[in-house]
């Protein structure tokens, strides 16, 4: 039994099946719908500080991404951010939410911007935590980025090498990853860490994470490149919250590029704020995330309802 529900008092379990995924997670609150998408190597538990506050104003839907946590993929077909977006739209429609805002962190933010590009009629507002688009990251990769984000490259290796390596000691790999991301695993809620650990021990979950990164190397970046070539942009308002991290993005060598500047290549309405914390914004700076996201969502909602 997952420990994550203990972190979401008053929320209901999310159990919704689409054609390709059986989604797990939590949902709660009342008001306009808001989809929360977590990152690697975590689950919906990453939102345990943010979701209860947002549920006072919004109907919060916080699933585990396909294959992550306890969300299970039902087929062996290709997976990429576009495919994930299709299933999330189907899941949200199952709840009766035809149009909704999206708040994504890390890998969830990459799913979020693809969802916003592919389904502009569905997404009313989009917020990215600690992410700029994949197309802008790869050209600027250097040794400093490679050292800190070594899993990007490990997971790309052919065959089942990454799978075998992670299976050798899943707990050690996960704990090293969270230590690096949080600046100390002890800074994270023990129940959330227990949820991440429980999931990461599952072979299928590790496989899903590996496939997530593999898609970023080819299919996802091809989709990004096609959008840029066609001049397609995100139609809804975009906000980016950026942690105290070095920006890795195309053009960073100018020394003046910000995360918001990068997002302006992808959307016409962009705002951005720096947050004084580590990479795991929802867990390390929940108050700051809530402080910025609520006015953004309120303004976007007023504009959207016209």
PDB file of C-alpha atoms in Angstrom:
ATOM      1  CA  UNK A   1       0.000   0.000   0.000  1.00  0.00           C
ATOM      2  CA  UNK A   2       1.390   3.374  -1.005  1.00  0.00           C
ATOM      3  CA  UNK A   3       2.121   5.790   1.839  1.00  0.00           C
ATOM      4  CA  UNK A   4       1.334   8.831  -0.318  1.00  0.00           C
ATOM      5  CA  UNK A   5      -2.392   9.086   0.626  1.00  0.00           C
ATOM      6  CA  UNK A   6      -1.293   9.894   4.195  1.00  0.00           C
ATOM      7  CA  UNK A   7       0.083  13.161   2.801  1.00  0.00           C
ATOM      8  CA  UNK A   8      -3.209  14.283   1.233  1.00  0.00           C
ATOM      9  CA  UNK A   9      -5.816  14.584   3.958  1.00  0.00           C
ATOM     10  CA  UNK A  10      -9.256  15.226   2.506  1.00  0.00           C
ATOM     11  CA  UNK A  11      -8.272  14.090  -0.996  1.00  0.00           C
ATOM     12  CA  UNK A  12      -9.783  11.094  -2.786  1.00  0.00           C
ATOM     13  CA  UNK A  13      -7.785   8.340  -4.496  1.00  0.00           C
ATOM     14  CA  UNK A  14      -7.494   8.775  -8.244  1.00  0.00           C
ATOM     15  CA  UNK A  15      -8.207   5.574 -10.161  1.00  0.00           C
ATOM     16  CA  UNK A  16      -9.028   6.240 -13.801  1.00  0.00           C
ATOM     17  CA  UNK A  17      -8.369   4.096 -16.854  1.00  0.00           C
ATOM     18  CA  UNK A  18      -7.834   5.334 -20.400  1.00  0.00           C
ATOM     19  CA  UNK A  19      -7.111   3.266 -23.492  1.00  0.00           C
ATOM     20  CA  UNK A  20      -3.423   2.898 -22.596  1.00  0.00           C
ATOM     21  CA  UNK A  21      -2.995   3.762 -18.904  1.00  0.00           C
ATOM     22  CA  UNK A  22      -4.558   3.015 -15.559  1.00  0.00           C
ATOM     23  CA  UNK A  23      -3.858   6.227 -13.680  1.00  0.00           C
ATOM     24  CA  UNK A  24      -3.305   6.414  -9.938  1.00  0.00           C
ATOM     25  CA  UNK A  25      -2.883   9.446  -7.722  1.00  0.00           C
ATOM     26  CA  UNK A  26      -5.170  11.789  -5.806  1.00  0.00           C
ATOM     27  CA  UNK A  27      -7.812  14.407  -6.520  1.00  0.00           C
ATOM     28  CA  UNK A  28      -9.447  16.983  -4.283  1.00  0.00           C
ATOM     29  CA  UNK A  29     -10.831  20.475  -3.909  1.00  0.00           C
ATOM     30  CA  UNK A  30     -13.438  22.497  -5.765  1.00  0.00           C
ATOM     31  CA  UNK A  31     -13.243  25.074  -8.508  1.00  0.00           C
ATOM     32  CA  UNK A  32     -11.621  25.282 -11.934  1.00  0.00           C
ATOM     33  CA  UNK A  33      -9.638  22.132 -12.788  1.00  0.00           C
ATOM     34  CA  UNK A  34      -5.873  22.098 -12.303  1.00  0.00           C
ATOM     35  CA  UNK A  35      -3.644  19.213 -13.424  1.00  0.00           C
ATOM     36  CA  UNK A  36      -0.424  18.678 -11.420  1.00  0.00           C
ATOM     37  CA  UNK A  37       2.373  16.694 -13.105  1.00  0.00           C
ATOM     38  CA  UNK A  38       5.360  15.512 -11.078  1.00  0.00           C
ATOM     39  CA  UNK A  39       8.948  14.825 -12.120  1.00  0.00           C
ATOM     40  CA  UNK A  40      11.691  12.198 -11.965  1.00  0.00           C
ATOM     41  CA  UNK A  41      12.227  10.053  -9.915  1.00  0.00           C
ATOM     42  CA  UNK A  42       9.109  10.852  -7.950  1.00  0.00           C
ATOM     43  CA  UNK A  43       5.327  10.442  -7.905  1.00  0.00           C
ATOM     44  CA  UNK A  44       2.294  12.607  -7.203  1.00  0.00           C
ATOM     45  CA  UNK A  45       3.545  12.691  -3.584  1.00  0.00           C
ATOM     46  CA  UNK A  46       5.832  15.562  -4.616  1.00  0.00           C
ATOM     47  CA  UNK A  47       2.757  17.836  -4.398  1.00  0.00           C
ATOM     48  CA  UNK A  48       1.924  17.072  -0.760  1.00  0.00           C
ATOM     49  CA  UNK A  49       2.684  20.651   0.380  1.00  0.00           C
ATOM     50  CA  UNK A  50       1.284  22.441  -2.666  1.00  0.00           C
ATOM     51  CA  UNK A  51      -1.881  20.518  -3.555  1.00  0.00           C
ATOM     52  CA  UNK A  52      -3.822  21.099  -0.284  1.00  0.00           C
ATOM     53  CA  UNK A  53      -3.380  24.864  -0.577  1.00  0.00           C
ATOM     54  CA  UNK A  54      -4.400  24.885  -4.240  1.00  0.00           C
ATOM     55  CA  UNK A  55      -7.413  22.674  -3.490  1.00  0.00           C
ATOM     56  CA  UNK A  56      -8.928  25.593  -1.571  1.00  0.00           C
ATOM     57  CA  UNK A  57      -9.465  27.311  -4.926  1.00  0.00           C
ATOM     58  CA  UNK A  58      -9.256  24.604  -7.585  1.00  0.00           C
ATOM     59  CA  UNK A  59     -10.226  21.051  -8.357  1.00  0.00           C
ATOM     60  CA  UNK A  60      -6.783  19.493  -8.151  1.00  0.00           C
ATOM     61  CA  UNK A  61      -5.971  16.347 -10.142  1.00  0.00           C
ATOM     62  CA  UNK A  62      -2.540  14.903  -9.305  1.00  0.00           C
ATOM     63  CA  UNK A  63      -1.815  11.635 -11.121  1.00  0.00           C
ATOM     64  CA  UNK A  64       1.333   9.579 -11.273  1.00  0.00           C
ATOM     65  CA  UNK A  65       2.728   9.885 -14.788  1.00  0.00           C
ATOM     66  CA  UNK A  66       2.259   6.748 -16.924  1.00  0.00           C
ATOM     67  CA  UNK A  67       4.530   4.019 -15.578  1.00  0.00           C
ATOM     68  CA  UNK A  68       5.629   6.116 -12.600  1.00  0.00           C
ATOM     69  CA  UNK A  69       4.359   5.633  -9.053  1.00  0.00           C
ATOM     70  CA  UNK A  70       1.348   3.356  -9.282  1.00  0.00           C
ATOM     71  CA  UNK A  71       0.085   4.405 -12.727  1.00  0.00           C
ATOM     72  CA  UNK A  72       0.415   1.400 -14.998  1.00  0.00           C
ATOM     73  CA  UNK A  73       0.874   1.320 -18.750  1.00  0.00           C
ATOM     74  CA  UNK A  74      -1.431  -1.221 -20.398  1.00  0.00           C
ATOM     75  CA  UNK A  75       0.457  -1.846 -23.636  1.00  0.00           C
ATOM     76  CA  UNK A  76       3.969  -2.078 -25.035  1.00  0.00           C
ATOM     77  CA  UNK A  77       3.557   0.642 -27.625  1.00  0.00           C
ATOM     78  CA  UNK A  78       5.840   3.669 -28.049  1.00  0.00           C
ATOM     79  CA  UNK A  79       5.893   6.236 -25.266  1.00  0.00           C
ATOM     80  CA  UNK A  80       6.813   9.874 -25.595  1.00  0.00           C
ATOM     81  CA  UNK A  81       5.499  13.173 -24.266  1.00  0.00           C
ATOM     82  CA  UNK A  82       2.912  13.435 -27.043  1.00  0.00           C
ATOM     83  CA  UNK A  83       1.506  10.010 -26.188  1.00  0.00           C
ATOM     84  CA  UNK A  84       1.409  10.878 -22.489  1.00  0.00           C
ATOM     85  CA  UNK A  85      -0.459  14.086 -23.296  1.00  0.00           C
ATOM     86  CA  UNK A  86      -3.134  12.191 -25.210  1.00  0.00           C
ATOM     87  CA  UNK A  87      -3.773   9.903 -22.234  1.00  0.00           C
ATOM     88  CA  UNK A  88      -3.856  12.801 -19.777  1.00  0.00           C
ATOM     89  CA  UNK A  89      -6.456  14.594 -21.893  1.00  0.00           C
ATOM     90  CA  UNK A  90      -8.519  11.404 -21.919  1.00  0.00           C
ATOM     91  CA  UNK A  91      -8.147  11.063 -18.149  1.00  0.00           C
ATOM     92  CA  UNK A  92      -9.210  14.663 -17.524  1.00  0.00           C
ATOM     93  CA  UNK A  93     -12.197  14.292 -19.852  1.00  0.00           C
ATOM     94  CA  UNK A  94     -13.183  11.229 -17.838  1.00  0.00           C
ATOM     95  CA  UNK A  95     -13.485  13.555 -14.847  1.00  0.00           C
ATOM     96  CA  UNK A  96     -15.536  15.983 -16.935  1.00  0.00           C
ATOM     97  CA  UNK A  97     -12.699  18.487 -17.365  1.00  0.00           C
ATOM     98  CA  UNK A  98     -12.554  19.567 -21.004  1.00  0.00           C
ATOM     99  CA  UNK A  99     -10.323  22.572 -20.324  1.00  0.00           C
ATOM    100  CA  UNK A 100      -7.851  22.888 -17.463  1.00  0.00           C
ATOM    101  CA  UNK A 101      -4.676  24.546 -16.245  1.00  0.00           C
ATOM    102  CA  UNK A 102      -1.401  22.591 -15.991  1.00  0.00           C
ATOM    103  CA  UNK A 103       1.353  22.882 -13.393  1.00  0.00           C
ATOM    104  CA  UNK A 104       4.349  20.660 -14.115  1.00  0.00           C
ATOM    105  CA  UNK A 105       7.698  20.036 -12.474  1.00  0.00           C
ATOM    106  CA  UNK A 106      10.764  18.456 -14.101  1.00  0.00           C
ATOM    107  CA  UNK A 107       9.602  15.636 -16.444  1.00  0.00           C
ATOM    108  CA  UNK A 108       6.007  16.612 -15.756  1.00  0.00           C
ATOM    109  CA  UNK A 109       6.761  20.092 -17.072  1.00  0.00           C
ATOM    110  CA  UNK A 110       8.029  18.533 -20.309  1.00  0.00           C
ATOM    111  CA  UNK A 111       4.791  16.618 -20.634  1.00  0.00           C
ATOM    112  CA  UNK A 112       2.939  19.824 -19.804  1.00  0.00           C
ATOM    113  CA  UNK A 113       4.361  21.974 -22.581  1.00  0.00           C
ATOM    114  CA  UNK A 114       3.846  19.224 -25.133  1.00  0.00           C
ATOM    115  CA  UNK A 115       0.252  18.928 -23.958  1.00  0.00           C
ATOM    116  CA  UNK A 116      -0.207  22.692 -24.310  1.00  0.00           C
ATOM    117  CA  UNK A 117       1.265  22.679 -27.839  1.00  0.00           C
ATOM    118  CA  UNK A 118      -0.714  19.673 -29.043  1.00  0.00           C
ATOM    119  CA  UNK A 119      -4.016  20.486 -27.322  1.00  0.00           C
ATOM    120  CA  UNK A 120      -4.403  24.282 -27.208  1.00  0.00           C
ATOM    121  CA  UNK A 121      -8.159  23.936 -26.802  1.00  0.00           C
ATOM    122  CA  UNK A 122      -7.645  21.957 -23.599  1.00  0.00           C
ATOM    123  CA  UNK A 123      -4.996  23.946 -21.708  1.00  0.00           C
ATOM    124  CA  UNK A 124      -6.014  27.306 -20.242  1.00  0.00           C
ATOM    125  CA  UNK A 125      -2.694  28.097 -18.511  1.00  0.00           C
ATOM    126  CA  UNK A 126       0.672  26.410 -18.110  1.00  0.00           C
ATOM    127  CA  UNK A 127       3.348  26.729 -15.433  1.00  0.00           C
ATOM    128  CA  UNK A 128       6.794  25.137 -15.705  1.00  0.00           C
ATOM    129  CA  UNK A 129       8.835  24.471 -12.587  1.00  0.00           C
ATOM    130  CA  UNK A 130      12.605  24.205 -13.239  1.00  0.00           C
ATOM    131  CA  UNK A 131      12.330  23.331 -16.945  1.00  0.00           C
ATOM    132  CA  UNK A 132      12.952  24.901 -20.333  1.00  0.00           C
ATOM    133  CA  UNK A 133      12.058  22.983 -23.508  1.00  0.00           C
ATOM    134  CA  UNK A 134      14.187  20.002 -24.473  1.00  0.00           C
ATOM    135  CA  UNK A 135      15.062  21.453 -27.867  1.00  0.00           C
ATOM    136  CA  UNK A 136      16.830  24.329 -26.115  1.00  0.00           C
ATOM    137  CA  UNK A 137      18.730  22.138 -23.661  1.00  0.00           C
ATOM    138  CA  UNK A 138      20.554  19.655 -25.904  1.00  0.00           C
ATOM    139  CA  UNK A 139      22.614  22.190 -27.940  1.00  0.00           C
ATOM    140  CA  UNK A 140      24.112  23.677 -24.755  1.00  0.00           C
ATOM    141  CA  UNK A 141      25.005  20.455 -22.918  1.00  0.00           C
ATOM    142  CA  UNK A 142      28.534  20.636 -21.509  1.00  0.00           C
ATOM    143  CA  UNK A 143      30.633  18.770 -18.969  1.00  0.00           C
ATOM    144  CA  UNK A 144      29.077  20.518 -15.973  1.00  0.00           C
ATOM    145  CA  UNK A 145      25.575  19.591 -17.064  1.00  0.00           C
ATOM    146  CA  UNK A 146      26.673  16.050 -17.936  1.00  0.00           C
ATOM    147  CA  UNK A 147      28.109  15.521 -14.477  1.00  0.00           C
ATOM    148  CA  UNK A 148      25.032  16.766 -12.656  1.00  0.00           C
ATOM    149  CA  UNK A 149      22.478  15.126 -14.962  1.00  0.00           C
ATOM    150  CA  UNK A 150      24.399  11.943 -15.732  1.00  0.00           C
ATOM    151  CA  UNK A 151      21.181   9.900 -15.808  1.00  0.00           C
ATOM    152  CA  UNK A 152      20.164  11.704 -19.010  1.00  0.00           C
ATOM    153  CA  UNK A 153      23.021   9.884 -20.722  1.00  0.00           C
ATOM    154  CA  UNK A 154      22.997   6.641 -18.760  1.00  0.00           C
ATOM    155  CA  UNK A 155      19.369   6.013 -19.673  1.00  0.00           C
ATOM    156  CA  UNK A 156      20.126   6.482 -23.376  1.00  0.00           C
ATOM    157  CA  UNK A 157      22.438   3.488 -23.533  1.00  0.00           C
ATOM    158  CA  UNK A 158      21.265   0.658 -25.830  1.00  0.00           C
ATOM    159  CA  UNK A 159      20.003  -2.747 -24.853  1.00  0.00           C
ATOM    160  CA  UNK A 160      19.123  -3.323 -21.235  1.00  0.00           C
ATOM    161  CA  UNK A 161      22.299  -1.921 -19.674  1.00  0.00           C
ATOM    162  CA  UNK A 162      20.570   0.879 -17.704  1.00  0.00           C
ATOM    163  CA  UNK A 163      17.857  -1.496 -16.565  1.00  0.00           C
ATOM    164  CA  UNK A 164      20.420  -3.968 -15.225  1.00  0.00           C
ATOM    165  CA  UNK A 165      22.435  -1.279 -13.476  1.00  0.00           C
ATOM    166  CA  UNK A 166      19.417   0.216 -11.702  1.00  0.00           C
ATOM    167  CA  UNK A 167      18.174  -3.232 -10.711  1.00  0.00           C
ATOM    168  CA  UNK A 168      21.461  -3.980  -8.916  1.00  0.00           C
ATOM    169  CA  UNK A 169      20.617  -1.623  -6.032  1.00  0.00           C
ATOM    170  CA  UNK A 170      17.472   0.456  -6.645  1.00  0.00           C
ATOM    171  CA  UNK A 171      17.445   2.012  -3.171  1.00  0.00           C
ATOM    172  CA  UNK A 172      21.029   3.255  -3.437  1.00  0.00           C
ATOM    173  CA  UNK A 173      20.448   4.756  -6.889  1.00  0.00           C
ATOM    174  CA  UNK A 174      17.252   6.502  -5.824  1.00  0.00           C
ATOM    175  CA  UNK A 175      18.719   7.862  -2.614  1.00  0.00           C
ATOM    176  CA  UNK A 176      21.807   9.187  -4.398  1.00  0.00           C
ATOM    177  CA  UNK A 177      19.544  10.903  -6.931  1.00  0.00           C
ATOM    178  CA  UNK A 178      17.347  12.533  -4.289  1.00  0.00           C
ATOM    179  CA  UNK A 179      20.388  13.546  -2.239  1.00  0.00           C
ATOM    180  CA  UNK A 180      21.787  15.360  -5.244  1.00  0.00           C
ATOM    181  CA  UNK A 181      18.503  16.998  -6.230  1.00  0.00           C
ATOM    182  CA  UNK A 182      17.497  18.119  -2.737  1.00  0.00           C
ATOM    183  CA  UNK A 183      20.927  18.787  -1.310  1.00  0.00           C
ATOM    184  CA  UNK A 184      20.187  16.057   1.220  1.00  0.00           C
ATOM    185  CA  UNK A 185      17.435  13.463   1.251  1.00  0.00           C
ATOM    186  CA  UNK A 186      16.687  14.332   4.872  1.00  0.00           C
ATOM    187  CA  UNK A 187      15.163  17.610   3.623  1.00  0.00           C
ATOM    188  CA  UNK A 188      12.288  15.674   2.030  1.00  0.00           C
ATOM    189  CA  UNK A 189       9.244  14.339   3.848  1.00  0.00           C
ATOM    190  CA  UNK A 190       9.905  10.749   4.992  1.00  0.00           C
ATOM    191  CA  UNK A 191       6.489   9.554   3.771  1.00  0.00           C
ATOM    192  CA  UNK A 192       7.128  11.005   0.315  1.00  0.00           C
ATOM    193  CA  UNK A 193      10.558   9.401   0.158  1.00  0.00           C
ATOM    194  CA  UNK A 194       9.006   6.090   1.209  1.00  0.00           C
ATOM    195  CA  UNK A 195       6.537   6.400  -1.665  1.00  0.00           C
ATOM    196  CA  UNK A 196       9.316   7.125  -4.165  1.00  0.00           C
ATOM    197  CA  UNK A 197      11.359   4.217  -2.828  1.00  0.00           C
ATOM    198  CA  UNK A 198       8.462   1.778  -2.975  1.00  0.00           C
ATOM    199  CA  UNK A 199       7.765   2.679  -6.604  1.00  0.00           C
ATOM    200  CA  UNK A 200      11.419   2.671  -7.685  1.00  0.00           C
ATOM    201  CA  UNK A 201      11.802  -0.918  -6.484  1.00  0.00           C
ATOM    202  CA  UNK A 202       9.388  -1.950  -9.234  1.00  0.00           C
ATOM    203  CA  UNK A 203      11.040  -3.031 -12.473  1.00  0.00           C
ATOM    204  CA  UNK A 204       8.261  -1.543 -14.613  1.00  0.00           C
ATOM    205  CA  UNK A 205       8.614   1.852 -12.923  1.00  0.00           C
ATOM    206  CA  UNK A 206      12.346   2.013 -13.556  1.00  0.00           C
ATOM    207  CA  UNK A 207      11.706   0.974 -17.159  1.00  0.00           C
ATOM    208  CA  UNK A 208       9.146   3.755 -17.599  1.00  0.00           C
ATOM    209  CA  UNK A 209      11.626   6.344 -16.313  1.00  0.00           C
ATOM    210  CA  UNK A 210      14.310   5.100 -18.681  1.00  0.00           C
ATOM    211  CA  UNK A 211      11.915   5.234 -21.638  1.00  0.00           C
ATOM    212  CA  UNK A 212      10.912   8.743 -20.573  1.00  0.00           C
ATOM    213  CA  UNK A 213      14.505   9.937 -21.020  1.00  0.00           C
ATOM    214  CA  UNK A 214      15.066   7.928 -24.182  1.00  0.00           C
ATOM    215  CA  UNK A 215      12.120   9.671 -25.822  1.00  0.00           C
ATOM    216  CA  UNK A 216      13.682  13.046 -24.981  1.00  0.00           C
ATOM    217  CA  UNK A 217      16.702  12.124 -27.088  1.00  0.00           C
ATOM    218  CA  UNK A 218      14.802  11.479 -30.302  1.00  0.00           C
ATOM    219  CA  UNK A 219      10.995  11.574 -30.588  1.00  0.00           C
ATOM    220  CA  UNK A 220      10.367  14.442 -28.167  1.00  0.00           C
ATOM    221  CA  UNK A 221      13.027  16.660 -29.651  1.00  0.00           C
ATOM    222  CA  UNK A 222      11.773  15.862 -33.159  1.00  0.00           C
ATOM    223  CA  UNK A 223       8.317  17.038 -32.112  1.00  0.00           C
ATOM    224  CA  UNK A 224       9.816  20.227 -30.638  1.00  0.00           C
ATOM    225  CA  UNK A 225      11.839  20.890 -33.787  1.00  0.00           C
ATOM    226  CA  UNK A 226       8.801  20.393 -36.011  1.00  0.00           C
ATOM    227  CA  UNK A 227       6.817  22.907 -33.958  1.00  0.00           C
ATOM    228  CA  UNK A 228       9.594  25.465 -34.096  1.00  0.00           C
ATOM    229  CA  UNK A 229      10.009  25.025 -37.841  1.00  0.00           C
ATOM    230  CA  UNK A 230       6.272  25.487 -38.327  1.00  0.00           C
ATOM    231  CA  UNK A 231       6.172  28.521 -36.035  1.00  0.00           C
ATOM    232  CA  UNK A 232       3.736  26.880 -33.628  1.00  0.00           C
ATOM    233  CA  UNK A 233       3.604  28.390 -30.149  1.00  0.00           C
ATOM    234  CA  UNK A 234       1.771  27.805 -26.902  1.00  0.00           C
ATOM    235  CA  UNK A 235      -1.490  29.749 -27.042  1.00  0.00           C
ATOM    236  CA  UNK A 236      -2.176  30.062 -23.316  1.00  0.00           C
ATOM    237  CA  UNK A 237      -0.310  32.153 -20.714  1.00  0.00           C
ATOM    238  CA  UNK A 238       2.944  30.593 -19.505  1.00  0.00           C
ATOM    239  CA  UNK A 239       4.788  31.088 -16.225  1.00  0.00           C
ATOM    240  CA  UNK A 240       8.179  29.637 -15.356  1.00  0.00           C
ATOM    241  CA  UNK A 241       9.523  29.327 -11.816  1.00  0.00           C
ATOM    242  CA  UNK A 242      13.263  28.758 -11.788  1.00  0.00           C
ATOM    243  CA  UNK A 243      15.340  27.428  -8.894  1.00  0.00           C
ATOM    244  CA  UNK A 244      18.886  28.458  -7.980  1.00  0.00           C
ATOM    245  CA  UNK A 245      20.238  26.416 -10.860  1.00  0.00           C
ATOM    246  CA  UNK A 246      22.501  27.110 -13.771  1.00  0.00           C
ATOM    247  CA  UNK A 247      20.472  27.624 -16.933  1.00  0.00           C
ATOM    248  CA  UNK A 248      21.330  25.155 -19.665  1.00  0.00           C
ATOM    249  CA  UNK A 249      19.652  26.284 -22.843  1.00  0.00           C
ATOM    250  CA  UNK A 250      20.529  27.279 -26.376  1.00  0.00           C
ATOM    251  CA  UNK A 251      22.090  30.751 -26.263  1.00  0.00           C
ATOM    252  CA  UNK A 252      23.149  30.561 -22.617  1.00  0.00           C
ATOM    253  CA  UNK A 253      26.647  31.594 -23.616  1.00  0.00           C
ATOM    254  CA  UNK A 254      25.430  35.192 -23.822  1.00  0.00           C
ATOM    255  CA  UNK A 255      25.336  35.252 -20.033  1.00  0.00           C
ATOM    256  CA  UNK A 256      22.092  37.253 -19.952  1.00  0.00           C
ATOM    257  CA  UNK A 257      19.541  34.661 -21.031  1.00  0.00           C
ATOM    258  CA  UNK A 258      16.885  33.775 -18.450  1.00  0.00           C
ATOM    259  CA  UNK A 259      14.468  30.868 -18.327  1.00  0.00           C
ATOM    260  CA  UNK A 260      11.642  33.277 -19.184  1.00  0.00           C
ATOM    261  CA  UNK A 261      13.614  34.438 -22.246  1.00  0.00           C
ATOM    262  CA  UNK A 262      13.828  30.846 -23.450  1.00  0.00           C
ATOM    263  CA  UNK A 263      10.107  30.337 -22.974  1.00  0.00           C
ATOM    264  CA  UNK A 264       9.383  33.466 -25.025  1.00  0.00           C
ATOM    265  CA  UNK A 265      10.588  31.480 -28.015  1.00  0.00           C
ATOM    266  CA  UNK A 266       7.612  29.214 -27.382  1.00  0.00           C
ATOM    267  CA  UNK A 267       4.811  31.493 -26.205  1.00  0.00           C
ATOM    268  CA  UNK A 268       3.671  35.080 -26.515  1.00  0.00           C
ATOM    269  CA  UNK A 269       2.527  35.565 -22.922  1.00  0.00           C
ATOM    270  CA  UNK A 270       5.337  34.598 -20.530  1.00  0.00           C
ATOM    271  CA  UNK A 271       6.195  35.595 -16.978  1.00  0.00           C
ATOM    272  CA  UNK A 272       9.039  34.232 -14.899  1.00  0.00           C
ATOM    273  CA  UNK A 273      10.391  34.298 -11.363  1.00  0.00           C
ATOM    274  CA  UNK A 274      13.491  32.948  -9.656  1.00  0.00           C
ATOM    275  CA  UNK A 275      12.928  30.919  -6.499  1.00  0.00           C
ATOM    276  CA  UNK A 276      15.638  30.576  -3.848  1.00  0.00           C
ATOM    277  CA  UNK A 277      15.756  26.805  -3.416  1.00  0.00           C
ATOM    278  CA  UNK A 278      17.042  23.597  -4.976  1.00  0.00           C
ATOM    279  CA  UNK A 279      15.650  21.687  -7.939  1.00  0.00           C
ATOM    280  CA  UNK A 280      12.671  20.172  -6.119  1.00  0.00           C
ATOM    281  CA  UNK A 281      10.573  23.332  -5.935  1.00  0.00           C
ATOM    282  CA  UNK A 282       7.253  21.780  -4.848  1.00  0.00           C
ATOM    283  CA  UNK A 283       8.933  20.225  -1.811  1.00  0.00           C
ATOM    284  CA  UNK A 284      11.685  22.724  -1.049  1.00  0.00           C
ATOM    285  CA  UNK A 285       9.793  25.980  -1.618  1.00  0.00           C
ATOM    286  CA  UNK A 286       6.044  25.186  -1.539  1.00  0.00           C
ATOM    287  CA  UNK A 287       5.065  28.575  -0.097  1.00  0.00           C
ATOM    288  CA  UNK A 288       6.871  30.423  -2.887  1.00  0.00           C
ATOM    289  CA  UNK A 289       5.289  28.190  -5.527  1.00  0.00           C
ATOM    290  CA  UNK A 290       1.812  28.814  -4.111  1.00  0.00           C
ATOM    291  CA  UNK A 291       2.477  32.559  -3.807  1.00  0.00           C
ATOM    292  CA  UNK A 292       3.343  32.805  -7.500  1.00  0.00           C
ATOM    293  CA  UNK A 293       1.009  30.242  -9.014  1.00  0.00           C
ATOM    294  CA  UNK A 294      -2.291  31.453  -7.510  1.00  0.00           C
ATOM    295  CA  UNK A 295      -2.227  35.021  -8.957  1.00  0.00           C
ATOM    296  CA  UNK A 296      -1.055  33.599 -12.283  1.00  0.00           C
ATOM    297  CA  UNK A 297      -3.907  31.100 -12.396  1.00  0.00           C
ATOM    298  CA  UNK A 298      -6.479  33.657 -11.268  1.00  0.00           C
ATOM    299  CA  UNK A 299      -5.438  36.115 -13.972  1.00  0.00           C
ATOM    300  CA  UNK A 300      -5.358  33.363 -16.597  1.00  0.00           C
ATOM    301  CA  UNK A 301      -8.815  32.144 -15.559  1.00  0.00           C
ATOM    302  CA  UNK A 302     -10.321  35.629 -15.819  1.00  0.00           C
ATOM    303  CA  UNK A 303      -8.835  36.040 -19.274  1.00  0.00           C
ATOM    304  CA  UNK A 304      -9.949  32.573 -20.335  1.00  0.00           C
ATOM    305  CA  UNK A 305     -13.562  33.091 -19.248  1.00  0.00           C
ATOM    306  CA  UNK A 306     -13.512  36.500 -20.855  1.00  0.00           C
TER     307      UNK A 306
END
